[in-house]
PDB file of C-alpha atoms and ligand atoms in Angstrom:
ATOM      1  CA  MET A   1      -4.703 -11.810 -34.319  1.00 48.00           C
ATOM      2  CA  ASP A   2      -6.815  -9.593 -32.424  1.00 48.00           C
ATOM      3  CA  TYR A   3      -5.749  -7.001 -30.542  1.00 47.00           C
ATOM      4  CA  SER A   4      -9.189  -6.369 -27.631  1.00 46.00           C
ATOM      5  CA  ASP A   5      -9.693  -4.780 -24.333  1.00 47.00           C
ATOM      6  CA  ASP A   6     -10.683  -8.468 -22.869  1.00 48.00           C
ATOM      7  CA  ASP A   7      -7.748 -10.265 -23.889  1.00 46.00           C
ATOM      8  CA  GLY A   8      -6.154 -10.374 -20.510  1.00 44.00           C
ATOM      9  CA  MET A   9      -3.778  -7.313 -20.734  1.00 47.00           C
ATOM     10  CA  LEU A  10      -3.380  -5.103 -17.554  1.00 47.00           C
ATOM     11  CA  ASP A  11      -4.891  -1.383 -18.065  1.00 44.00           C
ATOM     12  CA  ILE A  12      -4.299  -0.168 -14.842  1.00 46.00           C
ATOM     13  CA  GLU A  13      -5.422   3.213 -15.907  1.00 46.00           C
ATOM     14  CA  SER A  14      -8.246   3.964 -18.821  1.00 45.00           C
ATOM     15  CA  GLY A  15      -5.993   5.653 -21.291  1.00 43.00           C
ATOM     16  CA  GLU A  16      -3.072   4.392 -21.490  1.00 43.00           C
ATOM     17  CA  ASP A  17      -3.899   1.512 -24.052  1.00 44.00           C
ATOM     18  CA  ASN A  18      -0.970   3.459 -25.842  1.00 42.00           C
ATOM     19  CA  LEU A  19       1.903   3.336 -23.671  1.00 44.00           C
ATOM     20  CA  TYR A  20       3.312   1.512 -26.103  1.00 45.00           C
ATOM     21  CA  GLY A  21       3.003   2.033 -29.003  1.00 44.00           C
ATOM     22  CA  ASP A  22      -0.972   1.896 -31.599  1.00 47.00           C
ATOM     23  CA  ASP A  23       1.849  -1.465 -33.585  1.00 48.00           C
ATOM     24  CA  VAL A  24       2.624  -3.604 -30.394  1.00 47.00           C
ATOM     25  CA  ASP A  25       2.517  -7.334 -30.400  1.00 49.00           C
ATOM     26  CA  PRO A  26      -0.276  -8.601 -28.736  1.00 47.00           C
ATOM     27  CA  GLY A  27       1.259 -12.203 -29.283  1.00 47.00           C
ATOM     28  CA  PHE A  28       2.403 -13.060 -25.604  1.00 49.00           C
ATOM     29  CA  ALA A  29      -1.085 -11.461 -23.864  1.00 48.00           C
ATOM     30  CA  GLU A  30      -2.581 -14.609 -25.689  1.00 46.00           C
ATOM     31  CA  GLU A  31      -3.856 -17.156 -23.326  1.00 48.00           C
ATOM     32  CA  ASP A  32      -5.147 -19.600 -25.225  1.00 50.00           C
ATOM     33  CA  ASN A  33      -2.785 -20.661 -27.809  1.00 47.00           C
ATOM     34  CA  ASP A  34      -1.436 -23.626 -29.215  1.00 50.00           C
ATOM     35  CA  ASN A  35       0.123 -25.167 -26.611  1.00 49.00           C
ATOM     36  CA  ASP A  36       2.786 -26.548 -29.086  1.00 50.00           C
ATOM     37  CA  SER A  37       3.624 -23.406 -29.977  1.00 48.00           C
ATOM     38  CA  ALA A  38       7.976 -22.252 -28.980  1.00 51.00           C
ATOM     39  CA  SER A  39       6.283 -19.382 -27.211  1.00 60.00           C
ATOM     40  CA  GLN A  40       4.528 -20.946 -24.261  1.00 66.00           C
ATOM     41  CA  LEU A  41       3.639 -18.901 -21.461  1.00 68.00           C
ATOM     42  CA  SER A  42       5.744 -19.065 -17.916  1.00 79.00           C
ATOM     43  CA  TYR A  43       3.378 -16.029 -16.308  1.00 83.00           C
ATOM     44  CA  VAL A  44      -0.317 -15.804 -15.555  1.00 83.00           C
ATOM     45  CA  ILE A  45      -1.263 -12.489 -16.968  1.00 86.00           C
ATOM     46  CA  LEU A  46      -4.121 -11.176 -14.307  1.00 86.00           C
ATOM     47  CA  LYS A  47      -7.082  -9.713 -15.394  1.00 90.00           C
ATOM     48  CA  GLU A  48      -7.686  -6.212 -13.604  1.00 89.00           C
ATOM     49  CA  GLU A  49     -10.564  -7.401 -11.026  1.00 90.00           C
ATOM     50  CA  ASP A  50      -8.673 -10.707 -10.236  1.00 90.00           C
ATOM     51  CA  ILE A  51      -5.249  -8.539  -9.302  1.00 88.00           C
ATOM     52  CA  HIS A  52      -7.903  -6.755  -6.728  1.00 90.00           C
ATOM     53  CA  GLU A  53      -9.412 -10.310  -5.284  1.00 92.00           C
ATOM     54  CA  HIS A  54      -5.485 -11.023  -4.349  1.00 90.00           C
ATOM     55  CA  GLN A  55      -5.034  -8.271  -2.888  1.00 92.00           C
ATOM     56  CA  ARG A  56      -8.118  -8.125  -0.707  1.00 93.00           C
ATOM     57  CA  THR A  57      -6.761 -11.814   0.467  1.00 94.00           C
ATOM     58  CA  ASP A  58      -3.120 -10.851   0.606  1.00 95.00           C
ATOM     59  CA  ILE A  59      -3.771  -8.549   2.887  1.00 94.00           C
ATOM     60  CA  GLU A  60      -6.278 -10.191   4.761  1.00 95.00           C
ATOM     61  CA  GLN A  61      -4.071 -12.681   5.440  1.00 96.00           C
ATOM     62  CA  VAL A  62      -0.848 -10.834   6.257  1.00 96.00           C
ATOM     63  CA  SER A  63      -3.555  -8.968   8.623  1.00 94.00           C
ATOM     64  CA  THR A  64      -4.834 -11.809  10.389  1.00 95.00           C
ATOM     65  CA  VAL A  65      -1.315 -14.020  11.255  1.00 96.00           C
ATOM     66  CA  LEU A  66       0.657 -10.631  12.180  1.00 95.00           C
ATOM     67  CA  SER A  67      -2.421  -9.635  13.684  1.00 92.00           C
ATOM     68  CA  ILE A  68      -1.858  -5.782  12.497  1.00 91.00           C
ATOM     69  CA  SER A  69      -4.273  -3.313  10.529  1.00 88.00           C
ATOM     70  CA  GLN A  70      -4.593  -3.645   7.353  1.00 88.00           C
ATOM     71  CA  ALA A  71      -3.057  -0.340   6.866  1.00 87.00           C
ATOM     72  CA  GLU A  72       0.259  -1.480   8.237  1.00 90.00           C
ATOM     73  CA  SER A  73       0.000  -4.874   6.226  1.00 93.00           C
ATOM     74  CA  ILE A  74      -0.699  -2.835   2.699  1.00 92.00           C
ATOM     75  CA  ALA A  75       2.551  -1.047   3.500  1.00 91.00           C
ATOM     76  CA  LEU A  76       4.442  -4.711   4.474  1.00 93.00           C
ATOM     77  CA  LEU A  77       3.240  -6.106   1.072  1.00 94.00           C
ATOM     78  CA  LEU A  78       4.506  -3.210  -0.339  1.00 92.00           C
ATOM     79  CA  HIS A  79       7.765  -3.103   0.950  1.00 93.00           C
ATOM     80  CA  TYR A  80       7.942  -6.783  -0.004  1.00 95.00           C
ATOM     81  CA  GLN A  81       6.655  -7.205  -3.390  1.00 93.00           C
ATOM     82  CA  TRP A  82       3.114  -8.416  -2.524  1.00 93.00           C
ATOM     83  CA  SER A  83       4.662 -11.950  -1.807  1.00 95.00           C
ATOM     84  CA  THR A  84       2.961 -12.617   1.480  1.00 95.00           C
ATOM     85  CA  SER A  85       5.414 -15.788   2.025  1.00 95.00           C
ATOM     86  CA  LYS A  86       9.065 -13.249   2.272  1.00 96.00           C
ATOM     87  CA  VAL A  87       6.673 -10.907   4.716  1.00 96.00           C
ATOM     88  CA  GLU A  88       5.339 -13.248   7.460  1.00 96.00           C
ATOM     89  CA  ASP A  89       9.259 -15.421   6.892  1.00 96.00           C
ATOM     90  CA  GLU A  90      11.278 -11.657   7.804  1.00 96.00           C
ATOM     91  CA  TRP A  91       9.020 -10.919  10.558  1.00 97.00           C
ATOM     92  CA  PHE A  92       8.919 -13.942  12.546  1.00 96.00           C
ATOM     93  CA  THR A  93      12.928 -13.859  12.183  1.00 96.00           C
ATOM     94  CA  ASP A  94      13.165 -10.486  12.645  1.00 96.00           C
ATOM     95  CA  GLU A  95      10.343  -8.726  14.064  1.00 96.00           C
ATOM     96  CA  GLU A  96      11.956  -5.744  15.447  1.00 94.00           C
ATOM     97  CA  ARG A  97      13.670  -4.893  12.451  1.00 95.00           C
ATOM     98  CA  VAL A  98      10.529  -5.327  10.386  1.00 95.00           C
ATOM     99  CA  ARG A  99       8.460  -2.878  12.539  1.00 94.00           C
ATOM    100  CA  LYS A 100      11.832   0.140  11.947  1.00 91.00           C
ATOM    101  CA  THR A 101      11.894  -0.260   8.224  1.00 92.00           C
ATOM    102  CA  VAL A 102       8.547  -0.541   6.910  1.00 91.00           C
ATOM    103  CA  GLY A 103       7.576   2.626   9.888  1.00 89.00           C
ATOM    104  CA  ILE A 104       5.186   0.037  12.194  1.00 90.00           C
ATOM    105  CA  VAL A 105       4.944   0.789  15.521  1.00 87.00           C
ATOM    106  CA  LYS A 106       3.965  -1.242  18.100  1.00 84.00           C
ATOM    107  CA  GLU A 107       2.269   0.981  20.793  1.00 81.00           C
ATOM    108  CA  PRO A 108       1.141   4.916  20.472  1.00 77.00           C
ATOM    109  CA  VAL A 109       4.563   6.894  21.381  1.00 76.00           C
ATOM    110  CA  VAL A 110       2.085  10.210  21.810  1.00 75.00           C
ATOM    111  CA  ASP A 111      -0.036  10.177  24.773  1.00 69.00           C
ATOM    112  CA  LEU A 112      -3.563  12.141  23.593  1.00 66.00           C
ATOM    113  CA  ASN A 113      -5.298  11.609  26.358  1.00 67.00           C
ATOM    114  CA  HIS A 114      -6.241  15.028  26.969  1.00 66.00           C
ATOM    115  CA  THR A 115      -9.148  17.048  25.759  1.00 72.00           C
ATOM    116  CA  ASN A 116      -7.492  19.577  24.093  1.00 83.00           C
ATOM    117  CA  ILE A 117      -4.272  18.438  21.459  1.00 89.00           C
ATOM    118  CA  ILE A 118      -1.729  20.641  19.766  1.00 92.00           C
ATOM    119  CA  CYS A 119      -1.493  20.414  16.085  1.00 95.00           C
ATOM    120  CA  GLY A 120       2.491  19.136  15.847  1.00 95.00           C
ATOM    121  CA  ILE A 121       2.582  21.225  11.554  1.00 96.00           C
ATOM    122  CA  CYS A 122      -0.431  24.303  12.677  1.00 97.00           C
ATOM    123  CA  PHE A 123       0.552  24.242  16.561  1.00 95.00           C
ATOM    124  CA  GLU A 124      -3.606  25.264  16.893  1.00 94.00           C
ATOM    125  CA  SER A 125      -5.177  23.729  19.440  1.00 92.00           C
ATOM    126  CA  TYR A 126      -8.256  21.338  18.729  1.00 91.00           C
ATOM    127  CA  PHE A 127     -10.560  18.192  20.020  1.00 87.00           C
ATOM    128  CA  GLN A 128      -9.862  15.110  19.821  1.00 84.00           C
ATOM    129  CA  LYS A 129     -12.743  14.971  17.323  1.00 84.00           C
ATOM    130  CA  ASP A 130     -11.207  16.620  14.599  1.00 89.00           C
ATOM    131  CA  ILE A 131      -7.953  15.502  15.211  1.00 90.00           C
ATOM    132  CA  ALA A 132      -5.829  12.477  12.828  1.00 91.00           C
ATOM    133  CA  THR A 133      -2.908  10.438  14.140  1.00 90.00           C
ATOM    134  CA  VAL A 134      -1.256   7.190  12.844  1.00 88.00           C
ATOM    135  CA  SER A 135       0.508   4.199  15.205  1.00 86.00           C
ATOM    136  CA  CYS A 136       2.813   6.162  17.171  1.00 90.00           C
ATOM    137  CA  GLY A 137       0.389   8.812  17.893  1.00 90.00           C
ATOM    138  CA  HIS A 138       1.271  11.641  16.751  1.00 94.00           C
ATOM    139  CA  PRO A 139      -1.308  14.431  16.733  1.00 93.00           C
ATOM    140  CA  TYR A 140      -2.497  16.567  13.243  1.00 95.00           C
ATOM    141  CA  CYS A 141      -5.724  18.082  12.359  1.00 95.00           C
ATOM    142  CA  MET A 142      -7.823  17.342   9.324  1.00 93.00           C
ATOM    143  CA  THR A 143      -6.198  20.461   7.518  1.00 95.00           C
ATOM    144  CA  CYS A 144      -2.750  19.638   8.101  1.00 96.00           C
ATOM    145  CA  TRP A 145      -2.901  15.909   7.378  1.00 94.00           C
ATOM    146  CA  THR A 146      -4.461  16.608   4.273  1.00 93.00           C
ATOM    147  CA  GLY A 147      -2.262  19.096   3.190  1.00 94.00           C
ATOM    148  CA  TYR A 148       0.624  16.568   4.088  1.00 93.00           C
ATOM    149  CA  ILE A 149      -0.433  13.761   1.909  1.00 89.00           C
ATOM    150  CA  THR A 150      -1.409  16.625  -0.292  1.00 88.00           C
ATOM    151  CA  ALA A 151       1.808  16.988  -1.313  1.00 89.00           C
ATOM    152  CA  LYS A 152       3.473  13.977  -1.025  1.00 86.00           C
ATOM    153  CA  ILE A 153       0.860  12.565  -3.898  1.00 83.00           C
ATOM    154  CA  THR A 154       1.831  15.580  -5.952  1.00 84.00           C
ATOM    155  CA  GLY A 155       5.519  14.619  -5.690  1.00 78.00           C
ATOM    156  CA  GLY A 156       4.950  11.266  -7.767  1.00 74.00           C
ATOM    157  CA  PRO A 157       5.420   7.571  -6.801  1.00 70.00           C
ATOM    158  CA  GLY A 158       6.558   8.135  -2.741  1.00 61.00           C
ATOM    159  CA  CYS A 159       3.309   8.179  -0.955  1.00 59.00           C
ATOM    160  CA  LEU A 160       2.666   4.492  -1.763  1.00 66.00           C
ATOM    161  CA  MET A 161       5.047   5.425   1.863  1.00 77.00           C
ATOM    162  CA  VAL A 162       4.487   8.327   3.990  1.00 84.00           C
ATOM    163  CA  THR A 163       5.820   8.624   6.552  1.00 89.00           C
ATOM    164  CA  CYS A 164       4.657  10.094  10.106  1.00 93.00           C
ATOM    165  CA  PRO A 165       4.808  14.226   9.245  1.00 94.00           C
ATOM    166  CA  GLU A 166       7.643  14.346  12.827  1.00 94.00           C
ATOM    167  CA  PRO A 167      10.895  14.176  10.961  1.00 91.00           C
ATOM    168  CA  SER A 168      11.283  11.790  13.871  1.00 91.00           C
ATOM    169  CA  CYS A 169       9.091   9.319  13.342  1.00 91.00           C
ATOM    170  CA  SER A 170       8.897   6.426  10.916  1.00 88.00           C
ATOM    171  CA  ALA A 171       5.205   5.534  11.431  1.00 90.00           C
ATOM    172  CA  VAL A 172       3.949   4.531   8.421  1.00 87.00           C
ATOM    173  CA  VAL A 173       0.904   6.432   7.494  1.00 86.00           C
ATOM    174  CA  GLY A 174      -1.214   3.806   5.315  1.00 72.00           C
ATOM    175  CA  ASN A 175      -4.518   4.013   3.501  1.00 64.00           C
ATOM    176  CA  GLY A 176      -6.726   4.666   6.916  1.00 59.00           C
ATOM    177  CA  LEU A 177      -5.970   6.980   9.605  1.00 58.00           C
ATOM    178  CA  LEU A 178      -6.984   6.299  13.036  1.00 50.00           C
TER     179      LEU A 178
HETATM  180 ZN1  LIG B   1      -2.586  21.584  12.078  1.00 62.74          ZN
HETATM  181 ZN1  LIG B   2       4.644   9.725  14.286  1.00 62.74          ZN
END
């Protein structure tokens, strides 16, 4: 049996091919084996682009059905292991609780209708265009956001679920700032 890059193994990032050593048995990755063998697949192995396509479809669906942003949909899907049915079940059972758990706020808790906005981290004054917020509306300047998110990313996988820098705020920071 040949171990090649085209056999459907998920290769998340290049350079990880040898993660499990070179002597790994590639048999489980073959989908076109004759079915009379005892080792029939109980799952489907997806190519990376298939996974991205599935993710896009799921994000689109959740965002449409729940009327929330794509960034918020991603946060929900991450929380519920990419199960759209679980997301929708939980949401329509107790939207309030899900919003609280995942950090999806209904409306901004901060009103930004002034010309000068104080960044919550460096306390400098900024024009609205130089400020970014997530759904809660807590304002931070671009420099502080960049520093905050960079620190989170350096901190490891927890960066998938970054929340607003305001300690008392649980609003999730998705893949898009407002
Ligand atoms: Zn700042
Ligand atoms: Zn906040």
